[in-house]
mmCIF file of C-alpha atoms and ligand atoms in Angstrom:
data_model
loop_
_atom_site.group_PDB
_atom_site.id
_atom_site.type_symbol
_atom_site.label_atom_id
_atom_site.label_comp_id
_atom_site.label_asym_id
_atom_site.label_seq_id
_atom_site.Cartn_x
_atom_site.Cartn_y
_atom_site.Cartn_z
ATOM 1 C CA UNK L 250 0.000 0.000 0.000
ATOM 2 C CA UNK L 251 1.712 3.274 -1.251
ATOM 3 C CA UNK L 252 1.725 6.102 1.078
ATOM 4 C CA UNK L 253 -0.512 9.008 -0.204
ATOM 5 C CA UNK L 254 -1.135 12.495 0.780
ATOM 6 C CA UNK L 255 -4.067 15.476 0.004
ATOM 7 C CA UNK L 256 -3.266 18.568 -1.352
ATOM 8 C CA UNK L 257 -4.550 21.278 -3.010
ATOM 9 C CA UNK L 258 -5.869 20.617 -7.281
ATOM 10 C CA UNK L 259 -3.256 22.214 -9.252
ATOM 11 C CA UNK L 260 -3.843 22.896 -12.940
ATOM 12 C CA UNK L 261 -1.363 20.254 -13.964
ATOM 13 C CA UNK L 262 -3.605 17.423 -12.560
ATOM 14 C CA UNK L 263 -6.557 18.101 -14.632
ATOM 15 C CA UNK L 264 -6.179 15.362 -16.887
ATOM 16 C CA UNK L 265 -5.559 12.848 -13.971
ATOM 17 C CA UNK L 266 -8.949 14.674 -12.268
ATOM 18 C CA UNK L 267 -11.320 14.700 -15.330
ATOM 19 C CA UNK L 268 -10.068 11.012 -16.198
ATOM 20 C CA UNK L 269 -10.905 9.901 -12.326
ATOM 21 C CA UNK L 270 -14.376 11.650 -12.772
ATOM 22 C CA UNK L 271 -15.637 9.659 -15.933
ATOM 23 C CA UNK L 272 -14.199 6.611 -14.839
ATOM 24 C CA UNK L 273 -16.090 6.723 -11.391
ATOM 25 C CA UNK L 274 -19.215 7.392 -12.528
ATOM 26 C CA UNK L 275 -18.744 5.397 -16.181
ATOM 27 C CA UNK L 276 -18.119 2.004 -13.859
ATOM 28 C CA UNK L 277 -21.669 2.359 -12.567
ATOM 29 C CA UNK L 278 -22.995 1.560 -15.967
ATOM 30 C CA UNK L 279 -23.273 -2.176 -15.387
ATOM 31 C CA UNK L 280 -25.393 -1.930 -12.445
ATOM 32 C CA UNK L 281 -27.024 0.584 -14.017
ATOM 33 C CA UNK L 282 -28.067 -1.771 -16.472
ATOM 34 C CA UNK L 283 -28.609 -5.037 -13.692
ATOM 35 C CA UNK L 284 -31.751 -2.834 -12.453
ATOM 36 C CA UNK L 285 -32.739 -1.464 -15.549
ATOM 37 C CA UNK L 286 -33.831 -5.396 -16.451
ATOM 38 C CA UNK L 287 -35.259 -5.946 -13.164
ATOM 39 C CA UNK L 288 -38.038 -3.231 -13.859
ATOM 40 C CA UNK L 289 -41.066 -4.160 -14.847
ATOM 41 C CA UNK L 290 -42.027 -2.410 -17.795
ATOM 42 C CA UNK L 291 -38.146 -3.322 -19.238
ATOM 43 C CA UNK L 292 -39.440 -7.183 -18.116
ATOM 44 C CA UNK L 293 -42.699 -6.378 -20.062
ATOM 45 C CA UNK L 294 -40.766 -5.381 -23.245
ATOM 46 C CA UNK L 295 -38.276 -8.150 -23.095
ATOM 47 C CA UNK L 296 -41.072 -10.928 -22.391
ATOM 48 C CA UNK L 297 -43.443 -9.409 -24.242
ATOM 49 C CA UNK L 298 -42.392 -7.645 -27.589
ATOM 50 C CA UNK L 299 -40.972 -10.325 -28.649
ATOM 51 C CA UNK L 300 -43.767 -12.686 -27.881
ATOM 52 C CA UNK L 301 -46.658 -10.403 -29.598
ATOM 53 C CA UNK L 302 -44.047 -9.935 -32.728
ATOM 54 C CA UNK L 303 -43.711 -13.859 -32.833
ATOM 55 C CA UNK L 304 -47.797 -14.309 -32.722
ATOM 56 C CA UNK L 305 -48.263 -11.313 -35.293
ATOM 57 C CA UNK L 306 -45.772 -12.425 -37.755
ATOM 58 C CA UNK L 307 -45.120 -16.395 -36.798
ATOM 59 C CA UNK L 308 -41.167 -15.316 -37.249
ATOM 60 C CA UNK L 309 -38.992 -16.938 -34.286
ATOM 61 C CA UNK L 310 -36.217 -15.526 -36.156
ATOM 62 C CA UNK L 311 -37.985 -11.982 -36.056
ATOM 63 C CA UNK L 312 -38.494 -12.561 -32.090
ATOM 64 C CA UNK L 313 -34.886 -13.415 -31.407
ATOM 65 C CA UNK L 314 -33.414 -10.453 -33.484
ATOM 66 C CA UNK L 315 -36.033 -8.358 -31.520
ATOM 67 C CA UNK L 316 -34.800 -9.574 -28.235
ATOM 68 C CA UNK L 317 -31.077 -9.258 -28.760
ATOM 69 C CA UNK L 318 -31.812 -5.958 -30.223
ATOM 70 C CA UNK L 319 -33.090 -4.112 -27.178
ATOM 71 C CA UNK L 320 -29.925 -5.242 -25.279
ATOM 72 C CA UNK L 321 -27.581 -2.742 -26.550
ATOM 73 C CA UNK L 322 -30.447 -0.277 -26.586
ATOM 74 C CA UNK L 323 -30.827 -0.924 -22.891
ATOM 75 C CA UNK L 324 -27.088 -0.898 -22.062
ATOM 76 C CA UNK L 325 -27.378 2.612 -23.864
ATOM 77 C CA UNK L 326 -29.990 3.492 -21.837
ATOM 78 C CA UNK L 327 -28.050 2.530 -18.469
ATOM 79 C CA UNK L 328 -24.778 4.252 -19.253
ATOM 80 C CA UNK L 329 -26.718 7.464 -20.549
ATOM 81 C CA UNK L 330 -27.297 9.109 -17.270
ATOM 82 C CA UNK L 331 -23.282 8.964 -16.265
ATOM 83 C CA UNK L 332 -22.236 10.296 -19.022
ATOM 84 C CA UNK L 333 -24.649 12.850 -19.093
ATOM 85 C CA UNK L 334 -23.831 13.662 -16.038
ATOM 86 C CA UNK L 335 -20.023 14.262 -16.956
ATOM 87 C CA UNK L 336 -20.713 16.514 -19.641
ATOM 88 C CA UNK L 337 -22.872 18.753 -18.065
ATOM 89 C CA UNK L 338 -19.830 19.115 -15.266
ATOM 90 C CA UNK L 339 -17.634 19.205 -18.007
ATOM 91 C CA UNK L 340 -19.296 22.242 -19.407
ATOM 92 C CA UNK L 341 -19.983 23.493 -16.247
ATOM 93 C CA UNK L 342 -17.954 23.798 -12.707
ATOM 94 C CA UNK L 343 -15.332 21.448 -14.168
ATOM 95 C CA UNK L 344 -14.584 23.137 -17.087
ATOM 96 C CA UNK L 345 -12.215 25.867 -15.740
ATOM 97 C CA UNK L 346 -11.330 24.286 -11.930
ATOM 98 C CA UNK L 347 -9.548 26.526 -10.458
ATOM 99 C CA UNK L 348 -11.887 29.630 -11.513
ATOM 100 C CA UNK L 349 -14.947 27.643 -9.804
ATOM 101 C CA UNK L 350 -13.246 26.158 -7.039
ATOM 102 C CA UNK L 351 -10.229 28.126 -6.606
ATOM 103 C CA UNK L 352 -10.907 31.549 -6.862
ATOM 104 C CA UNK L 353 -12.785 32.316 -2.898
ATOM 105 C CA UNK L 354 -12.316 31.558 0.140
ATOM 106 C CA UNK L 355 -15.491 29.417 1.110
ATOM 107 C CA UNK L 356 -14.860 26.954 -1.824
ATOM 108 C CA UNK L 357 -11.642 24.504 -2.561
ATOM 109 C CA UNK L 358 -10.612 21.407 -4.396
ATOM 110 C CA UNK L 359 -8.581 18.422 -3.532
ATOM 111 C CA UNK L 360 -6.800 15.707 -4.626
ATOM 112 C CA UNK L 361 -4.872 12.597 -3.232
ATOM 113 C CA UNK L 362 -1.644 12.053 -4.789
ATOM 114 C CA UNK L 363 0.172 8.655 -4.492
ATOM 115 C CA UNK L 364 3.485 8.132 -6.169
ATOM 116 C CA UNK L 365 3.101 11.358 -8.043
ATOM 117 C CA UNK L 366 -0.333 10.184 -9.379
ATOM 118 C CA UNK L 367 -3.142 11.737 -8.459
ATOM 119 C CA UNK L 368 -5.544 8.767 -7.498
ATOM 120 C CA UNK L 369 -8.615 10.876 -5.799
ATOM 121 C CA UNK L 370 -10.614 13.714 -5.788
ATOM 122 C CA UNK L 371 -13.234 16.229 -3.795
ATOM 123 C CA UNK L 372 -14.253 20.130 -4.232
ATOM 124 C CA UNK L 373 -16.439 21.492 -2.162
ATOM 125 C CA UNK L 374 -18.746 24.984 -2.742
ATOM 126 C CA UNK L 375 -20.785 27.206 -0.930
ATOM 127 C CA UNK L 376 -25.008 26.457 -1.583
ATOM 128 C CA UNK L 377 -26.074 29.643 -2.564
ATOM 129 C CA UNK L 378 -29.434 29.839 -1.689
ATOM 130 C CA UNK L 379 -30.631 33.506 0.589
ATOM 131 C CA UNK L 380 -33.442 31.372 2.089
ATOM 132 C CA UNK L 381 -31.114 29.177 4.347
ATOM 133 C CA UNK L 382 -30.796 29.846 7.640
ATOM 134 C CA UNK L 383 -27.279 27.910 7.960
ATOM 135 C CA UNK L 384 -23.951 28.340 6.274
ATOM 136 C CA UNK L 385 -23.958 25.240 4.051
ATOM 137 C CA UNK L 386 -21.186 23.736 1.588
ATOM 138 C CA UNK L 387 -21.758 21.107 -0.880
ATOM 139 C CA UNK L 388 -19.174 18.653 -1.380
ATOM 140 C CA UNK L 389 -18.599 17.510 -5.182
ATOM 141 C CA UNK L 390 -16.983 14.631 -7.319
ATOM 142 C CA UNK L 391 -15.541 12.179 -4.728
ATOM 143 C CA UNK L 392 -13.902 9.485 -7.055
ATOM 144 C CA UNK L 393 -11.007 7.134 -6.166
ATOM 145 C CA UNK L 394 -8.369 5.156 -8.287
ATOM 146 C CA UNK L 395 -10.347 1.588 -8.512
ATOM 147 C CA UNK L 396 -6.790 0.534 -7.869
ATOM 148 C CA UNK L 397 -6.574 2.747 -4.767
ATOM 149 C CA UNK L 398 -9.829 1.805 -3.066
ATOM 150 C CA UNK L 399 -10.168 0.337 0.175
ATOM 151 C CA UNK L 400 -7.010 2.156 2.185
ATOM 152 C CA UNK L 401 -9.516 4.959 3.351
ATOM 153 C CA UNK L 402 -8.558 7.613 0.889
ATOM 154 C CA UNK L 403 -12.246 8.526 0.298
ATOM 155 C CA UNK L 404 -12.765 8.794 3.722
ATOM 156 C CA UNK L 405 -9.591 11.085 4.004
ATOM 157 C CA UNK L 406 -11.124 13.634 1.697
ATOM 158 C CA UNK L 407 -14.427 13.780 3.309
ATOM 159 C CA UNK L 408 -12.874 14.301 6.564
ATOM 160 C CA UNK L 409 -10.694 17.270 4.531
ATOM 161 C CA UNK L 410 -13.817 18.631 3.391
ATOM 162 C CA UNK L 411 -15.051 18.489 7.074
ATOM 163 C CA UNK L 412 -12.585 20.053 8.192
ATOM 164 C CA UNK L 413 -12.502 23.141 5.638
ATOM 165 C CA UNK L 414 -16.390 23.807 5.977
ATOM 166 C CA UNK L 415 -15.225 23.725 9.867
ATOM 167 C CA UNK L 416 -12.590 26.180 9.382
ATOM 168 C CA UNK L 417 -14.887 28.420 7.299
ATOM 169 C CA UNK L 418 -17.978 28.651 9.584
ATOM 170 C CA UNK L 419 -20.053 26.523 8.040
ATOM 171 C CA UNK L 420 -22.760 24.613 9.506
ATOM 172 C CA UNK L 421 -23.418 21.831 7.408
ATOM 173 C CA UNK L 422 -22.104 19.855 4.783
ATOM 174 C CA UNK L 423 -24.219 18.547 2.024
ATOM 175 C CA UNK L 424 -23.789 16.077 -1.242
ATOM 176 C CA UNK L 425 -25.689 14.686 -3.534
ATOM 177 C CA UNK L 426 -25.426 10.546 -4.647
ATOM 178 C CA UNK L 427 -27.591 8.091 -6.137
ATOM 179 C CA UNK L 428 -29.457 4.825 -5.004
ATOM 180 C CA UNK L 429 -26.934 2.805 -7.271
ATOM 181 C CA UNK L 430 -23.829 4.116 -5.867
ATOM 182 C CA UNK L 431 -23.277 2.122 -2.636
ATOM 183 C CA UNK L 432 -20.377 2.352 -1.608
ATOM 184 C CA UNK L 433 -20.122 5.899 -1.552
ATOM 185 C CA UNK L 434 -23.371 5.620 0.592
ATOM 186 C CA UNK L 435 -22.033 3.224 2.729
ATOM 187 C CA UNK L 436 -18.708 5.558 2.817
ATOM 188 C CA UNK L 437 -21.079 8.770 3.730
ATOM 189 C CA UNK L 438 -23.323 6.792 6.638
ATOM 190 C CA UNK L 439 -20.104 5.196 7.839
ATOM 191 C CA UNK L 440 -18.813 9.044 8.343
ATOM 192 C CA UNK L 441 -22.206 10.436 10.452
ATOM 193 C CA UNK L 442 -23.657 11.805 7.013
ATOM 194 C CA UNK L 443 -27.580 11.446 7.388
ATOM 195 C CA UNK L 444 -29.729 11.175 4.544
ATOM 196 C CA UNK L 445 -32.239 13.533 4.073
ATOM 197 C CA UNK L 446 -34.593 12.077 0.977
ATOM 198 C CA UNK L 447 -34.221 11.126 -2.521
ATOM 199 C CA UNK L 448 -35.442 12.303 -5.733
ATOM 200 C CA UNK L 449 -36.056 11.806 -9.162
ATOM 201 C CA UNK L 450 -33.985 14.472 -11.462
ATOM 202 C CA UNK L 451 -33.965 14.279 -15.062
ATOM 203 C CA UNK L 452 -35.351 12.311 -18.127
ATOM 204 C CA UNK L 453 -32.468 9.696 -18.583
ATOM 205 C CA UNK L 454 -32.337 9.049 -14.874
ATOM 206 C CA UNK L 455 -36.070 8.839 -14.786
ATOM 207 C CA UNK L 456 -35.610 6.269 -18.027
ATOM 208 C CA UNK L 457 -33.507 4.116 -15.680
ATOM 209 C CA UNK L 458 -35.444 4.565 -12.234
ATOM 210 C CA UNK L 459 -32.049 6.232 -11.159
ATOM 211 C CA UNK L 460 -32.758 8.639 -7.335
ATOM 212 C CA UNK L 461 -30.832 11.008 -6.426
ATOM 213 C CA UNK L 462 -29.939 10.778 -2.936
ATOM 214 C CA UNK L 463 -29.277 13.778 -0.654
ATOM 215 C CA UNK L 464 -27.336 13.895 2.545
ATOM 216 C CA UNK L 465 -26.340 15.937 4.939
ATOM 217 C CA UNK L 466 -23.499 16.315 7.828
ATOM 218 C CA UNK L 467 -24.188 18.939 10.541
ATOM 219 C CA UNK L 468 -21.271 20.226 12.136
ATOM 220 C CA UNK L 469 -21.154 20.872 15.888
ATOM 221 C CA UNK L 470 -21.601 24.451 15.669
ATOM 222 C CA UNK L 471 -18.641 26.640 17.256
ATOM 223 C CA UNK L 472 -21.152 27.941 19.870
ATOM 224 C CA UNK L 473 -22.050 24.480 21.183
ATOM 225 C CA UNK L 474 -18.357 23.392 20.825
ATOM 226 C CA UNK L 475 -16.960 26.133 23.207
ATOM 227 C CA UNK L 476 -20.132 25.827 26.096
HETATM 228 C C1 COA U 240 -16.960 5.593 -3.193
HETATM 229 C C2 COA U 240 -15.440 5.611 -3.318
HETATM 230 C C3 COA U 240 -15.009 7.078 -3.433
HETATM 231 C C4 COA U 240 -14.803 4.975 -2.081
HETATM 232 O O1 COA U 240 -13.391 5.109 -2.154
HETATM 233 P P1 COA U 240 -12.364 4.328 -1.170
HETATM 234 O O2 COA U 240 -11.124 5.123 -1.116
HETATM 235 O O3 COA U 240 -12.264 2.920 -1.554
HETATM 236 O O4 COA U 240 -13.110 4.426 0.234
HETATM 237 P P2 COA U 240 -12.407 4.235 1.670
HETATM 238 O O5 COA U 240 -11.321 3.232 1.573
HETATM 239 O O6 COA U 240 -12.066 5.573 2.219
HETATM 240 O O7 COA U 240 -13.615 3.629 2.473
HETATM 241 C C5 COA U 240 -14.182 4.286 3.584
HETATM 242 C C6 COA U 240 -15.463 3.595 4.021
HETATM 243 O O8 COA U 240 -16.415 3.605 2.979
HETATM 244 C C7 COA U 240 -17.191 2.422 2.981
HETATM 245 N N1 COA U 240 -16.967 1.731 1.707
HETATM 246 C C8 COA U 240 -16.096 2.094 0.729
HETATM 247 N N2 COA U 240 -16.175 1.252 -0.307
HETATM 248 C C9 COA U 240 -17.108 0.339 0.021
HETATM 249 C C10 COA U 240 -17.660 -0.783 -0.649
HETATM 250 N N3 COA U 240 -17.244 -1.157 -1.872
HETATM 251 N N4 COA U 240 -18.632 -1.483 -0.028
HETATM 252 C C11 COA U 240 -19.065 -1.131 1.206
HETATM 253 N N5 COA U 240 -18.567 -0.074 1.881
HETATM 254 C C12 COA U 240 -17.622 0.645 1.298
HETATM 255 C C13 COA U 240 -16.741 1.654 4.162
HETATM 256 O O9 COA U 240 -17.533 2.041 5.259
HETATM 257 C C14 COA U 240 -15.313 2.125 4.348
HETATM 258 O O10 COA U 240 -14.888 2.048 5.651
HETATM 259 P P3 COA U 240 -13.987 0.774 6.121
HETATM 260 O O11 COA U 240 -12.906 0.613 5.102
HETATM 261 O O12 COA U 240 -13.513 1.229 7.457
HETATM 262 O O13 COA U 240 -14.933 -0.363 6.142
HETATM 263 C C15 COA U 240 -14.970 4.832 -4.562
HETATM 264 O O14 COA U 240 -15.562 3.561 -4.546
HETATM 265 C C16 COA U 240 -15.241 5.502 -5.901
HETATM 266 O O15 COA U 240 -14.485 6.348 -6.361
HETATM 267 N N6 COA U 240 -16.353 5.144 -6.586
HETATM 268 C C17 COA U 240 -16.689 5.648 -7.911
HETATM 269 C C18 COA U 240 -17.070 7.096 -7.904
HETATM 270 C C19 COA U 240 -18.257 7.382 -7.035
HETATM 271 O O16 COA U 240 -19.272 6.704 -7.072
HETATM 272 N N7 COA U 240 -18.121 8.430 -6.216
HETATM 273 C C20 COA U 240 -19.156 8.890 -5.334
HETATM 274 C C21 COA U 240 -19.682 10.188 -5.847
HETATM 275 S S1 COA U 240 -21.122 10.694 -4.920
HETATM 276 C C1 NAG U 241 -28.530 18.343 -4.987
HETATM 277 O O1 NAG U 241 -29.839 18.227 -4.464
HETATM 278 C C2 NAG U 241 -30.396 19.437 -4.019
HETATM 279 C C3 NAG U 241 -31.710 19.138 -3.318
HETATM 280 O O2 NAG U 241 -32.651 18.603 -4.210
HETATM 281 C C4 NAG U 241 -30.558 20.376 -5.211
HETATM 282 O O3 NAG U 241 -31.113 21.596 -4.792
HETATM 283 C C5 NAG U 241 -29.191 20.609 -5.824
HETATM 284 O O4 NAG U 241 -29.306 21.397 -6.978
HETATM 285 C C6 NAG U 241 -28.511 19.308 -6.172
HETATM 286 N N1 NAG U 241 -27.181 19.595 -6.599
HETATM 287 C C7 NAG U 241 -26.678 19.136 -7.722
HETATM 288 C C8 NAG U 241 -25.310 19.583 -8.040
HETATM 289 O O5 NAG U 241 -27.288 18.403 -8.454
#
């Protein structure tokens, strides 16, 4: 087990950081796709089309190339939501890190370098939203090495981004996962994170019956800490 330390994202590791990004959330295409067939309307038009195609048109051959046909269709369907996803953040916050992370004080981003690799990642920005009572940061694109999992490295950067929304006043940390990723939920409950509810976002993950799962960490506040 190398030895690895967190630092601040320089410029020179965005390759290394947008490469960790669509490989963490590209991986989750197979599962994706394991509960995409388990739904029932997919079970309906697996079972089903094919069946009513074979009685219409008394092809077997016609059924079959139906059937093996909505495979790939489906396996597009499962991997369009993660990809998706990375292009919008490409466009968006990731597109120029350091000018959306980098650039105030109440917002940072991190990586985890091993062996001069850098082998995870976490930013963290302010919610900006005048009707909140609290001071509240949202933590963004936790992603590990798969080679680098398992030595608490995640667990290091959430604790980092802890530790910052500490050191800035916040009151609560808050992030954003879905029902498929569990480990990272497993990774946030195992850390105090509580989850607050779920919800369904946009078409593709709607397609795929994909939640969005929200959580939040309240932090001791500095008043309580000092009675
Ligand atoms: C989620 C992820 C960041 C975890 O990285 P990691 O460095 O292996 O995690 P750690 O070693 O710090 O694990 C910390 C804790 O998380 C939990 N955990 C992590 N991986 C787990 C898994 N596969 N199954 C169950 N629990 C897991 C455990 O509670 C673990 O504590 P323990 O080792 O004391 O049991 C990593 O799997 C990843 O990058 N996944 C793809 C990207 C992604 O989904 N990111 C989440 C974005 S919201
Ligand atoms: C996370 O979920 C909250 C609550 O629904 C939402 O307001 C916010 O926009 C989401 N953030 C992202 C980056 O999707």
């Amino acid at each position: 087990m190398a030895p690895y330390h967190i630092r601040k994202y320089q410029e020179s590791d965005r390759k290394w950081v947008v490469g960790l990004l669509s490989r963490g959330m590209a991986e989750h295409t197979p599962a994706t796709f394991r509960r995409l067939l388990k739904l029932p309307g997919t079970l309906i038009l697996l079972l089903g089309g094919p069946l009513a195609l074979l009685l219409a048109s008394g092809s077997w051959l016609l059924a079959l190339m139906f059937s093996l046909s909505l495979l790939p269709a489906l396996w597009f369907l499962a991997k369009k939501p993660w990809t998706e996803y990375v292009d919008k953040t490409l466009r968006t916050d990731m597109s120029d890190i350091t000018k959306s992370y980098l650039s105030e004080r109440g917002s940072c981003f991190w990586v985890a370098e091993s062996e001069e690799k850098v082998v995870g990642t976490v930013g963290a920005l302010p919610v900006d939203d005048p009707t909140l009572r609290e001071k509240r940061l949202q933590l963004f694109h936790l992603s590990v090495d798969s080679e680098h999992r398992g030595q608490g490295i995640a667990k290091a950067l959430v604790r980092t981004v802890l530790q910052f929304a500490r050191d800035q006043g916040y009151s609560e940390v808050v992030l954003n996962t879905s029902n498929i990723q569990l480990s990272a939920m497993a990774l946030y409950q195992s850390m105090g994170f509580k989850k607050t509810g779920q919800s369904l976002c946009c078409v593709w993950d709607r397609l795929v019956a994909l939640h969005t799962v929200h959580f939040i960490y309240r932090l001791p506040s500095a008043q309580a800490g000092s009675l």
